[in-house]
PDB file of C-alpha atoms and ligand atoms in Angstrom:
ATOM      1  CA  UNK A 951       0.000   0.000   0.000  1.00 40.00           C
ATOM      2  CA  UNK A 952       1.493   3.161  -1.415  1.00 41.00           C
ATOM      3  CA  UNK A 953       0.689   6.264   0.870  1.00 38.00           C
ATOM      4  CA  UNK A 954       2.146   9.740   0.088  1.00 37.00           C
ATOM      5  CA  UNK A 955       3.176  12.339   2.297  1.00 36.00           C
ATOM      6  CA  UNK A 956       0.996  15.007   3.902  1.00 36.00           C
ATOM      7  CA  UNK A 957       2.583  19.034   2.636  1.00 35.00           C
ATOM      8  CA  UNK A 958       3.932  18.950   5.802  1.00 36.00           C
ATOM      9  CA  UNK A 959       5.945  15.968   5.323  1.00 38.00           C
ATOM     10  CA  UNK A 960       6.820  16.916   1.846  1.00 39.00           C
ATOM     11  CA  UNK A 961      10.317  17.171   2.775  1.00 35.00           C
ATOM     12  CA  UNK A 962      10.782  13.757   2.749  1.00 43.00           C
ATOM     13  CA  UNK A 963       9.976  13.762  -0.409  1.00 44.00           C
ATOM     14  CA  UNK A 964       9.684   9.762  -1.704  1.00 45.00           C
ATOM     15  CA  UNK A 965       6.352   7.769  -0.782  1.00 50.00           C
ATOM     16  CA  UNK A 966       5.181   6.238   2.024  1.00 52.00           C
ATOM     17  CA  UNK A 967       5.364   2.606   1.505  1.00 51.00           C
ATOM     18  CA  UNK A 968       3.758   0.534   4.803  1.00 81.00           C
ATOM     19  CA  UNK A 969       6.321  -2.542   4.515  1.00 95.00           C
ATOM     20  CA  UNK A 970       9.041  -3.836   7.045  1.00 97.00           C
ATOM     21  CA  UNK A 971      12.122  -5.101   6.335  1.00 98.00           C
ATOM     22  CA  UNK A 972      13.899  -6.922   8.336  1.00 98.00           C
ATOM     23  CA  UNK A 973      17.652  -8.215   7.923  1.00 98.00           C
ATOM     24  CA  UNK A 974      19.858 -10.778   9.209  1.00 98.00           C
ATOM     25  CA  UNK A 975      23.301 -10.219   9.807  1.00 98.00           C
ATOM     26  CA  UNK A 976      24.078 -13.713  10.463  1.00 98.00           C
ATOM     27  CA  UNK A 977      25.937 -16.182   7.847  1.00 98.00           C
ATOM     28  CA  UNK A 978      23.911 -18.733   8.760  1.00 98.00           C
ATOM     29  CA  UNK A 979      20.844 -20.492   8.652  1.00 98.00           C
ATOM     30  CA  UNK A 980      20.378 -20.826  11.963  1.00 98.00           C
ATOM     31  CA  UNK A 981      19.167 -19.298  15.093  1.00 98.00           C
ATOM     32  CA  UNK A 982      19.374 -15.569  13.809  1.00 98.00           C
ATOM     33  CA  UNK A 983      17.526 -15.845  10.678  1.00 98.00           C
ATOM     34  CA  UNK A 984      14.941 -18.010  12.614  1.00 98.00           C
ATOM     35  CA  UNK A 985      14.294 -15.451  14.956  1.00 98.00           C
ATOM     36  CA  UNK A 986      13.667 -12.747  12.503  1.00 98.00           C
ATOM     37  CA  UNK A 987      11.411 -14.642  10.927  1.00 98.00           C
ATOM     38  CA  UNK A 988       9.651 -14.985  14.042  1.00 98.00           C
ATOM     39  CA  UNK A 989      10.028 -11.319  15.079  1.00 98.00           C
ATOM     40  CA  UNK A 990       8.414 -10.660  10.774  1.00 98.00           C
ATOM     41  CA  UNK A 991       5.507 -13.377  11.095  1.00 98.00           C
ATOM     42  CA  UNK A 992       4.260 -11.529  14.421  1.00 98.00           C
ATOM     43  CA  UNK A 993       4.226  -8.455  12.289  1.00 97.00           C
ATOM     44  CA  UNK A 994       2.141 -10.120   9.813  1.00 96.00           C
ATOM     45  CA  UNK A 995      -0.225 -10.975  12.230  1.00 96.00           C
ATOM     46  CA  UNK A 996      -0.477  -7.309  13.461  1.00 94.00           C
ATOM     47  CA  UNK A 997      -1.671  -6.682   9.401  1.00 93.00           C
ATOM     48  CA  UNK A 998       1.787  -5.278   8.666  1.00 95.00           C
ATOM     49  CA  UNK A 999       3.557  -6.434   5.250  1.00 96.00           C
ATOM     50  CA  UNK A1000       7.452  -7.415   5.785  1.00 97.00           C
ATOM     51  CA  UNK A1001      10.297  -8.078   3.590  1.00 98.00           C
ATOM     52  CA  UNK A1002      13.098 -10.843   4.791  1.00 98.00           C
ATOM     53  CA  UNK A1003      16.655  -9.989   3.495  1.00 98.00           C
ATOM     54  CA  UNK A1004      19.583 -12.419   4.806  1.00 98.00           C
ATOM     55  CA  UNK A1005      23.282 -11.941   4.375  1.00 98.00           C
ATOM     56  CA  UNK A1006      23.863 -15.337   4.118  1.00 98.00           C
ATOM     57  CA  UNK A1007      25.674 -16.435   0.539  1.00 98.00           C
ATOM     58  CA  UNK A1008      25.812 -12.532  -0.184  1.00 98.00           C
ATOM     59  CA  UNK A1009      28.476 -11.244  -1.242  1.00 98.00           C
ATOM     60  CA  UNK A1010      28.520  -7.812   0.283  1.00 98.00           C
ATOM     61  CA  UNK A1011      31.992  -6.076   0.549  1.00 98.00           C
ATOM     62  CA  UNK A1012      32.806  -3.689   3.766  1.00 98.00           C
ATOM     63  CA  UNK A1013      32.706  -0.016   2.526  1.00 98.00           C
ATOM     64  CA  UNK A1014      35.979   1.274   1.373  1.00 98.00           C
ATOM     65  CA  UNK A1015      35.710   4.766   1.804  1.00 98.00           C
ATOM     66  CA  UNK A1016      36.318   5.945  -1.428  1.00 98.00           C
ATOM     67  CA  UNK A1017      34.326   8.457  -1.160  1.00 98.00           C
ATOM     68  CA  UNK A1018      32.634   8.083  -4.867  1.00 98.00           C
ATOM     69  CA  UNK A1019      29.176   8.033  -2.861  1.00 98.00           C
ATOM     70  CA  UNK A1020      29.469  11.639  -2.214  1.00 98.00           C
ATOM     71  CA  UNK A1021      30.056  12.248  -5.620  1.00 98.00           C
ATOM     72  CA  UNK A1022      28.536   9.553  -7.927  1.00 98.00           C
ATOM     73  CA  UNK A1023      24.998   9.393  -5.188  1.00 97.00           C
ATOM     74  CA  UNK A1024      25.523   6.000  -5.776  1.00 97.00           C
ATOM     75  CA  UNK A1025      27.975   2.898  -4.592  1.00 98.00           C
ATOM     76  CA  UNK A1026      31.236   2.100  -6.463  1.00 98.00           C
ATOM     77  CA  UNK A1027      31.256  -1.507  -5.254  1.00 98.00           C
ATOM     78  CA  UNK A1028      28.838  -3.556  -7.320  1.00 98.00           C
ATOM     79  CA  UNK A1029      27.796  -6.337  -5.385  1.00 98.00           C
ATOM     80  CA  UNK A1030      24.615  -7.554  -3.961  1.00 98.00           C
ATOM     81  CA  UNK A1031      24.133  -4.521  -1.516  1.00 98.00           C
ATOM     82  CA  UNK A1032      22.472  -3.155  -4.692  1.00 98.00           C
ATOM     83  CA  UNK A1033      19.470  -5.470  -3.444  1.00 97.00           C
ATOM     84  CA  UNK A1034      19.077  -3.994  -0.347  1.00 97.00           C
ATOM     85  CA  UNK A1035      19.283  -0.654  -1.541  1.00 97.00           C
ATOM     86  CA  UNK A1036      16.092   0.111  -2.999  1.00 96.00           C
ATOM     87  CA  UNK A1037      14.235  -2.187  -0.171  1.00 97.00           C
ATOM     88  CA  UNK A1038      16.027   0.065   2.658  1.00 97.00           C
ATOM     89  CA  UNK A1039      14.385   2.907   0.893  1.00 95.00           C
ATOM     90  CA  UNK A1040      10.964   1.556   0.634  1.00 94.00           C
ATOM     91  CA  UNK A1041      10.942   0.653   4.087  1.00 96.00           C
ATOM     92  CA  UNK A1042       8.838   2.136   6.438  1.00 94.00           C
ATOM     93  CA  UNK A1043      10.451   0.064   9.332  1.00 97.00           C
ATOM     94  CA  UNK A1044      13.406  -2.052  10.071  1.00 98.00           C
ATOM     95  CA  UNK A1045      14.094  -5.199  12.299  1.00 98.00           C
ATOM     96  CA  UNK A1046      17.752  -5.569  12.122  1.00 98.00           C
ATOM     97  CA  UNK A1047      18.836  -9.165  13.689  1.00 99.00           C
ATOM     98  CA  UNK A1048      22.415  -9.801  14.327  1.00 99.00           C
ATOM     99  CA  UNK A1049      24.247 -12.641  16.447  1.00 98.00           C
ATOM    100  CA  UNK A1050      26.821 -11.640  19.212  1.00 98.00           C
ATOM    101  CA  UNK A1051      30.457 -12.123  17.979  1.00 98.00           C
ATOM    102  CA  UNK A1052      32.952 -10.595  20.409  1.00 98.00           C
ATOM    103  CA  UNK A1053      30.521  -9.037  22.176  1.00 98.00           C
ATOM    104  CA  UNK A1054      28.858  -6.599  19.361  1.00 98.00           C
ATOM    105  CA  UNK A1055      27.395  -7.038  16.322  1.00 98.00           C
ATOM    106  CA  UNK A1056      28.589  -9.292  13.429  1.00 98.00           C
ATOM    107  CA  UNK A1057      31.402  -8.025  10.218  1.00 98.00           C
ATOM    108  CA  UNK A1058      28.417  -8.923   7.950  1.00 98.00           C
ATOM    109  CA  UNK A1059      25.857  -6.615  10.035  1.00 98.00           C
ATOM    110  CA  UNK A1060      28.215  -3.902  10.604  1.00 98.00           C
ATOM    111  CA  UNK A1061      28.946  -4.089   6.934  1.00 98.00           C
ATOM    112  CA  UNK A1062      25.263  -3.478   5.701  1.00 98.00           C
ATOM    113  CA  UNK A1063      25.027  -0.668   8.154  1.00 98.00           C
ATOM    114  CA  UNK A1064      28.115   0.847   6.761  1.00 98.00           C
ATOM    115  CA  UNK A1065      27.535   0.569   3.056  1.00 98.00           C
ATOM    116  CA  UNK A1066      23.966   2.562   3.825  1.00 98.00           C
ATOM    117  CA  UNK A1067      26.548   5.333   3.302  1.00 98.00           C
ATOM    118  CA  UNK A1068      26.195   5.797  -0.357  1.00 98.00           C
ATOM    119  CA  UNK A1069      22.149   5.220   0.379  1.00 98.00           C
ATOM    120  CA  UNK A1070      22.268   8.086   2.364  1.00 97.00           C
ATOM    121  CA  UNK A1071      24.727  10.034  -0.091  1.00 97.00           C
ATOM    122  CA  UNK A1072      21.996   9.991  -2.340  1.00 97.00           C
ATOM    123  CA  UNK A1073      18.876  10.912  -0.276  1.00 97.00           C
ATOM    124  CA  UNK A1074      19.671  12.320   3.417  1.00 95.00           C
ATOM    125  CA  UNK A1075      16.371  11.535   4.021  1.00 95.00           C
ATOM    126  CA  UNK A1076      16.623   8.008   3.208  1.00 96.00           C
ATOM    127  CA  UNK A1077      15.539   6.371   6.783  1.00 97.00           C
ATOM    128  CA  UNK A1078      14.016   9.723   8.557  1.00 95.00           C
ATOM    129  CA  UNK A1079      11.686   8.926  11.038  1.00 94.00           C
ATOM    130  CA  UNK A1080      11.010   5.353  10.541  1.00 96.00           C
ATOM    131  CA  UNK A1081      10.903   3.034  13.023  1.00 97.00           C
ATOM    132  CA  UNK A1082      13.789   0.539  13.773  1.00 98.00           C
ATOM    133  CA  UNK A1083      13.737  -2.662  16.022  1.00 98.00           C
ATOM    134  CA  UNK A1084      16.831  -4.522  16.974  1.00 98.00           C
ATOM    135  CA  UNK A1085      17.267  -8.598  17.706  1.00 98.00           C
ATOM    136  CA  UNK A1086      20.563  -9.825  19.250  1.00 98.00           C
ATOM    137  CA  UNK A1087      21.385 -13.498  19.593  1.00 98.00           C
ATOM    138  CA  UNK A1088      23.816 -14.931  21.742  1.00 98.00           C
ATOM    139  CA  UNK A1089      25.575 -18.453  22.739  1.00 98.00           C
ATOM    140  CA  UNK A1090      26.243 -17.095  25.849  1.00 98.00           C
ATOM    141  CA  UNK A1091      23.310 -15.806  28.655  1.00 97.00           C
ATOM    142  CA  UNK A1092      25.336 -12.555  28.769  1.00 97.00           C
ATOM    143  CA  UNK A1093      27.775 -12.551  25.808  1.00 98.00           C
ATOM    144  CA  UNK A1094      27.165  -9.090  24.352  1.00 98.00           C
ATOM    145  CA  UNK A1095      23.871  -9.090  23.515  1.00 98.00           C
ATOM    146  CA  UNK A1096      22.927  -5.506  24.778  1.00 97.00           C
ATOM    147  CA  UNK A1097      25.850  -4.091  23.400  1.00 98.00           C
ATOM    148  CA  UNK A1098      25.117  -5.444  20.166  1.00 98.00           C
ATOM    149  CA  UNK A1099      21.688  -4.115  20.273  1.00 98.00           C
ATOM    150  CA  UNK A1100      22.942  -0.730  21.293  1.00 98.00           C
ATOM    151  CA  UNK A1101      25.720  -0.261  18.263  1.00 98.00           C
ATOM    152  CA  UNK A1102      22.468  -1.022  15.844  1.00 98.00           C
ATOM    153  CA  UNK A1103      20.236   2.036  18.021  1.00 98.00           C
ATOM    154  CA  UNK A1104      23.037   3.863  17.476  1.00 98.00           C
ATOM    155  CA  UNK A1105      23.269   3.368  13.663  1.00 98.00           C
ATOM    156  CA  UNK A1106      19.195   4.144  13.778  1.00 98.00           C
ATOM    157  CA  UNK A1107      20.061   7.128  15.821  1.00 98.00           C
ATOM    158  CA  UNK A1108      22.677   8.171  13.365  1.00 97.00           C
ATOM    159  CA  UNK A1109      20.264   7.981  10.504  1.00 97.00           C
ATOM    160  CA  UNK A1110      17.128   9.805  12.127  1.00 96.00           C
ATOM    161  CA  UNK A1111      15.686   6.545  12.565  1.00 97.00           C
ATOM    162  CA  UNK A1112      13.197   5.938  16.445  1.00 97.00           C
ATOM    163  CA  UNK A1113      14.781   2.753  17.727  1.00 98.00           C
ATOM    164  CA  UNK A1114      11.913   0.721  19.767  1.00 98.00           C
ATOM    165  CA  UNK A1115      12.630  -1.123  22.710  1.00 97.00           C
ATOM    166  CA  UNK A1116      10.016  -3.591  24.659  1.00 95.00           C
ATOM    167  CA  UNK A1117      10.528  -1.287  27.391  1.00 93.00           C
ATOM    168  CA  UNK A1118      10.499  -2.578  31.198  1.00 92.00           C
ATOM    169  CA  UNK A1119      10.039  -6.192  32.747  1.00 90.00           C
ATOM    170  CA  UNK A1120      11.466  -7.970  29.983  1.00 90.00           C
ATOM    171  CA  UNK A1121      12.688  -6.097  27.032  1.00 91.00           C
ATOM    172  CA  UNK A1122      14.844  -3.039  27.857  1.00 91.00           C
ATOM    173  CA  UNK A1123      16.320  -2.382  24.971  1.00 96.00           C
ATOM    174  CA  UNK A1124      14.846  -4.599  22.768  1.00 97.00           C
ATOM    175  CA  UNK A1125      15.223  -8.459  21.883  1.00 98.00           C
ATOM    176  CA  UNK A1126      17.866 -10.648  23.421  1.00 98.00           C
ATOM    177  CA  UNK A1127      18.228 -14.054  22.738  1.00 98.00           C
ATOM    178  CA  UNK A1128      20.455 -16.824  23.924  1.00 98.00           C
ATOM    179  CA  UNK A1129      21.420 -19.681  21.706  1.00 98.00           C
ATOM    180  CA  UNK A1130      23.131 -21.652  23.362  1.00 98.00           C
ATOM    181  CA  UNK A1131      25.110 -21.927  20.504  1.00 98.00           C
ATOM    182  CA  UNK A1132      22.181 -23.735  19.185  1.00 98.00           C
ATOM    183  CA  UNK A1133      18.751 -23.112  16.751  1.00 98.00           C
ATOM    184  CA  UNK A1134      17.352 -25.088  19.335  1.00 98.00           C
ATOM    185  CA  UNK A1135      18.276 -23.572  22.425  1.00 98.00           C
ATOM    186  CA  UNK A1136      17.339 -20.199  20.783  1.00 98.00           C
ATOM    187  CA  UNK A1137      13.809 -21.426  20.523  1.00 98.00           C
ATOM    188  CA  UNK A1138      13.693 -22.458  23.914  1.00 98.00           C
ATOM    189  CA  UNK A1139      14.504 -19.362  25.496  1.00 98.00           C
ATOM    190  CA  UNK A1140      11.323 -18.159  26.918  1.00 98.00           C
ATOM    191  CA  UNK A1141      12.666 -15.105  28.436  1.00 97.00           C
ATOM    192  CA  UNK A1142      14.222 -14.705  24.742  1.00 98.00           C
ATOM    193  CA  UNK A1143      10.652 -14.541  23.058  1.00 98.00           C
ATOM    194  CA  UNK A1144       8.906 -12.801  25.928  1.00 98.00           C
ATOM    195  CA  UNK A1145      11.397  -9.725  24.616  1.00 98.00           C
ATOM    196  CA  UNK A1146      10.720 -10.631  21.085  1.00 98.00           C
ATOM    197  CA  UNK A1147       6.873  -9.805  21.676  1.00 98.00           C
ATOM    198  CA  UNK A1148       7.180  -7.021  23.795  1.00 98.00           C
ATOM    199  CA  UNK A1149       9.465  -5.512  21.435  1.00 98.00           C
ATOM    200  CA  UNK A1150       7.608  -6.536  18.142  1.00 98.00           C
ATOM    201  CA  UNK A1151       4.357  -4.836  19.817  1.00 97.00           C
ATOM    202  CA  UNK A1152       5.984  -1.543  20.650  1.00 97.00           C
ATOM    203  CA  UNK A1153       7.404  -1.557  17.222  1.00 98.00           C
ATOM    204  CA  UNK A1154       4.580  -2.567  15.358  1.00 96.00           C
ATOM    205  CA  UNK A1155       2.592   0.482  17.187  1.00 96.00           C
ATOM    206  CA  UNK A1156       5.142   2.782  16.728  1.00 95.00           C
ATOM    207  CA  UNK A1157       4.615   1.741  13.215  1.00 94.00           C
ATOM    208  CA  UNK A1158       0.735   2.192  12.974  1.00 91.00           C
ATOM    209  CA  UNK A1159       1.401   6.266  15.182  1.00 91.00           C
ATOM    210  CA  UNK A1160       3.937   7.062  11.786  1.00 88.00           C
ATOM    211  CA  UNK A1161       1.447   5.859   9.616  1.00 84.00           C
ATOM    212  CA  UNK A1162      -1.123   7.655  10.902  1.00 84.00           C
ATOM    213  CA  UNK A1163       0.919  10.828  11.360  1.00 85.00           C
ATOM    214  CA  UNK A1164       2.115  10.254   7.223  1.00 79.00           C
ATOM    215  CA  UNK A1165      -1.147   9.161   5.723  1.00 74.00           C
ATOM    216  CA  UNK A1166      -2.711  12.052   4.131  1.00 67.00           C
ATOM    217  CA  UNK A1167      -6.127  13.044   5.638  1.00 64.00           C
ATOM    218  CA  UNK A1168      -7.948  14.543   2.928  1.00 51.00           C
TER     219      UNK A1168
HETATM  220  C1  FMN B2614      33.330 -15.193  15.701  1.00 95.75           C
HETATM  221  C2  FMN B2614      32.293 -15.485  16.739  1.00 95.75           C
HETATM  222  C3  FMN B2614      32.272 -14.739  17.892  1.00 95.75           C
HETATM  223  C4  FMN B2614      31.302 -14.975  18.855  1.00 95.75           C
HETATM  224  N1  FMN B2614      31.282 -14.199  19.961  1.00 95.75           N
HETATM  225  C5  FMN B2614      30.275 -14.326  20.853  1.00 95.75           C
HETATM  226  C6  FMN B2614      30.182 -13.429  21.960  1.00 95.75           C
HETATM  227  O1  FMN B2614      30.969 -12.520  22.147  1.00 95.75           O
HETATM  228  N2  FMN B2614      29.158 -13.597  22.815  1.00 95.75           N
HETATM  229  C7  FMN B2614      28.228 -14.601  22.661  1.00 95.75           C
HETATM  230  O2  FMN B2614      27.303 -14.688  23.472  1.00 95.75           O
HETATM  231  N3  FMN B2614      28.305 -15.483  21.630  1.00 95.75           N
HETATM  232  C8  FMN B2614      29.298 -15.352  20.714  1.00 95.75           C
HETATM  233  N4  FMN B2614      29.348 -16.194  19.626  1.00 95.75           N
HETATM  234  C9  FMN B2614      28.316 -17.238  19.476  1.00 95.75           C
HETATM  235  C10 FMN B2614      27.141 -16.803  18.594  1.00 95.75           C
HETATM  236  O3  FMN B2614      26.648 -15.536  18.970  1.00 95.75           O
HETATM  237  C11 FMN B2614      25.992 -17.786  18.698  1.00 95.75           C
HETATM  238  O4  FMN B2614      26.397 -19.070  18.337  1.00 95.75           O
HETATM  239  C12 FMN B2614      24.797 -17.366  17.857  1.00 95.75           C
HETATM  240  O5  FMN B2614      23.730 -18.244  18.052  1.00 95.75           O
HETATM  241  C13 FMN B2614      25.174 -17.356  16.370  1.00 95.75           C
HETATM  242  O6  FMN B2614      24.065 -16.971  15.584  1.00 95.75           O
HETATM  243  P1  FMN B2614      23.483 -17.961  14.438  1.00 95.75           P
HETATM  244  O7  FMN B2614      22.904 -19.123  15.177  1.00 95.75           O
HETATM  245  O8  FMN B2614      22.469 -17.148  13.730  1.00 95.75           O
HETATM  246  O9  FMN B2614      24.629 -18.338  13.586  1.00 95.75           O
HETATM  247  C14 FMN B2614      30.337 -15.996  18.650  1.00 95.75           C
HETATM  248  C15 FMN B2614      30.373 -16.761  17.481  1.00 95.75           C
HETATM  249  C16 FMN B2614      31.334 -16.512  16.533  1.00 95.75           C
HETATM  250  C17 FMN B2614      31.358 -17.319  15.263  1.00 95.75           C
END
């Protein structure tokens, strides 16, 4: 569903598109990529469309800082971060799932959030006020997971993005998971989905209050 902009939220200037992308950062098939497709199906079920990028068997180079973004509004390397491109613009919403290496994010996450730079290069405006959610899976019970969650606020922050937390009892930040190491133990962490669905209802929310404020009322 393609809503535009009310006149004063012209200077966004690109549509309103009410869809949800959500990416994982992980290489793997495995507890990560499950997860956001968790976190995206209880979207659906709030009414919300979603999109369901992966890293895994991308090729997506770190960002080189050539600088030819700033000039060229567009990326010199030519690899499949040209996919997620168009669908970060689109976007109306991000879930951005990572697992915990070395207590942070993943290379392949930090990547994605790094090549956004030519994204932005060309349109400043790119991720303005859209709402972002963040996922962080663990092996460990306390192996980073906050942390990692906090470096992808802070790329939402950077970008004039709202990052969404599940607030108190449960879901301070957002979702935490802990693996075990394992697909399985991720889906047997309780506490793990009780922050997935506080988080994915605050988000999905925060969603439907942009929406509202964007939709033209005429
Ligand atoms: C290079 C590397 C570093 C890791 N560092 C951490 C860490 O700091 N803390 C932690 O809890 N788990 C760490 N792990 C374990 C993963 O976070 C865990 O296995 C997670 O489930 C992997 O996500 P996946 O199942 O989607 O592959 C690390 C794994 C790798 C490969």
């Amino acid at each position: 569903m393609k809503v535009l902009f009310p006149a004063n939220l012209k200077y966004l200037n690109h549509p309103y598109t009410i869809m949800i992308l959500g990416i994982s950062g992980s290489p793997r098939r495995m507890a990560t990529e499950h997860i956001l497709g968790e976190a995206l199906k209880m979207l659906q079920e709030r009414g919300l469309e979603t999109v369901q990028f992966t890293v895994r068997g991308k090729q997506i180079s770190p960002c080189r800082h050539c600088d030819y973004c700033l000039k060229n509004k567009e990326c010199a390397i030519k690899d499949d971060m040209y996919q997620l491109y168009p669908l970060f613009k689109e976007a109306s919403g991000l879930v951005v799932a990572t697992p915990v290496y070395n207590g942070g994010v993943s290379a392949q996450t930090k990547i994605v959030m790094d090549r956004t730079r030519a994204l932005l290069a060309a349109d400043q405006k790119a991720l303005t006020a859209k709402p972002g959610m963040a996922i962080a899976v663990g092996g460990d019970r306390m192996g980073g997971q906050e942390l990692a969650v906090q470096q992808i606020h802070t790329f939402f922050i950077l970008n004039g993005m709202v990052p969404v937390s599940g607030g108190f009892f449960g879901a301070n930040l957002g979702a935490t998971f802990w693996s075990r190491d394992s697909l399985e133990g991720a889906m047997k962490d309780e506490e793990g989905f009780r922050s997935l669905r506080k988080t994915v209802k605050r988000f999905a929310e925060m969603t439907e209050l942009f929406k509202r404020i964007k939709e033209p009322t005429g």
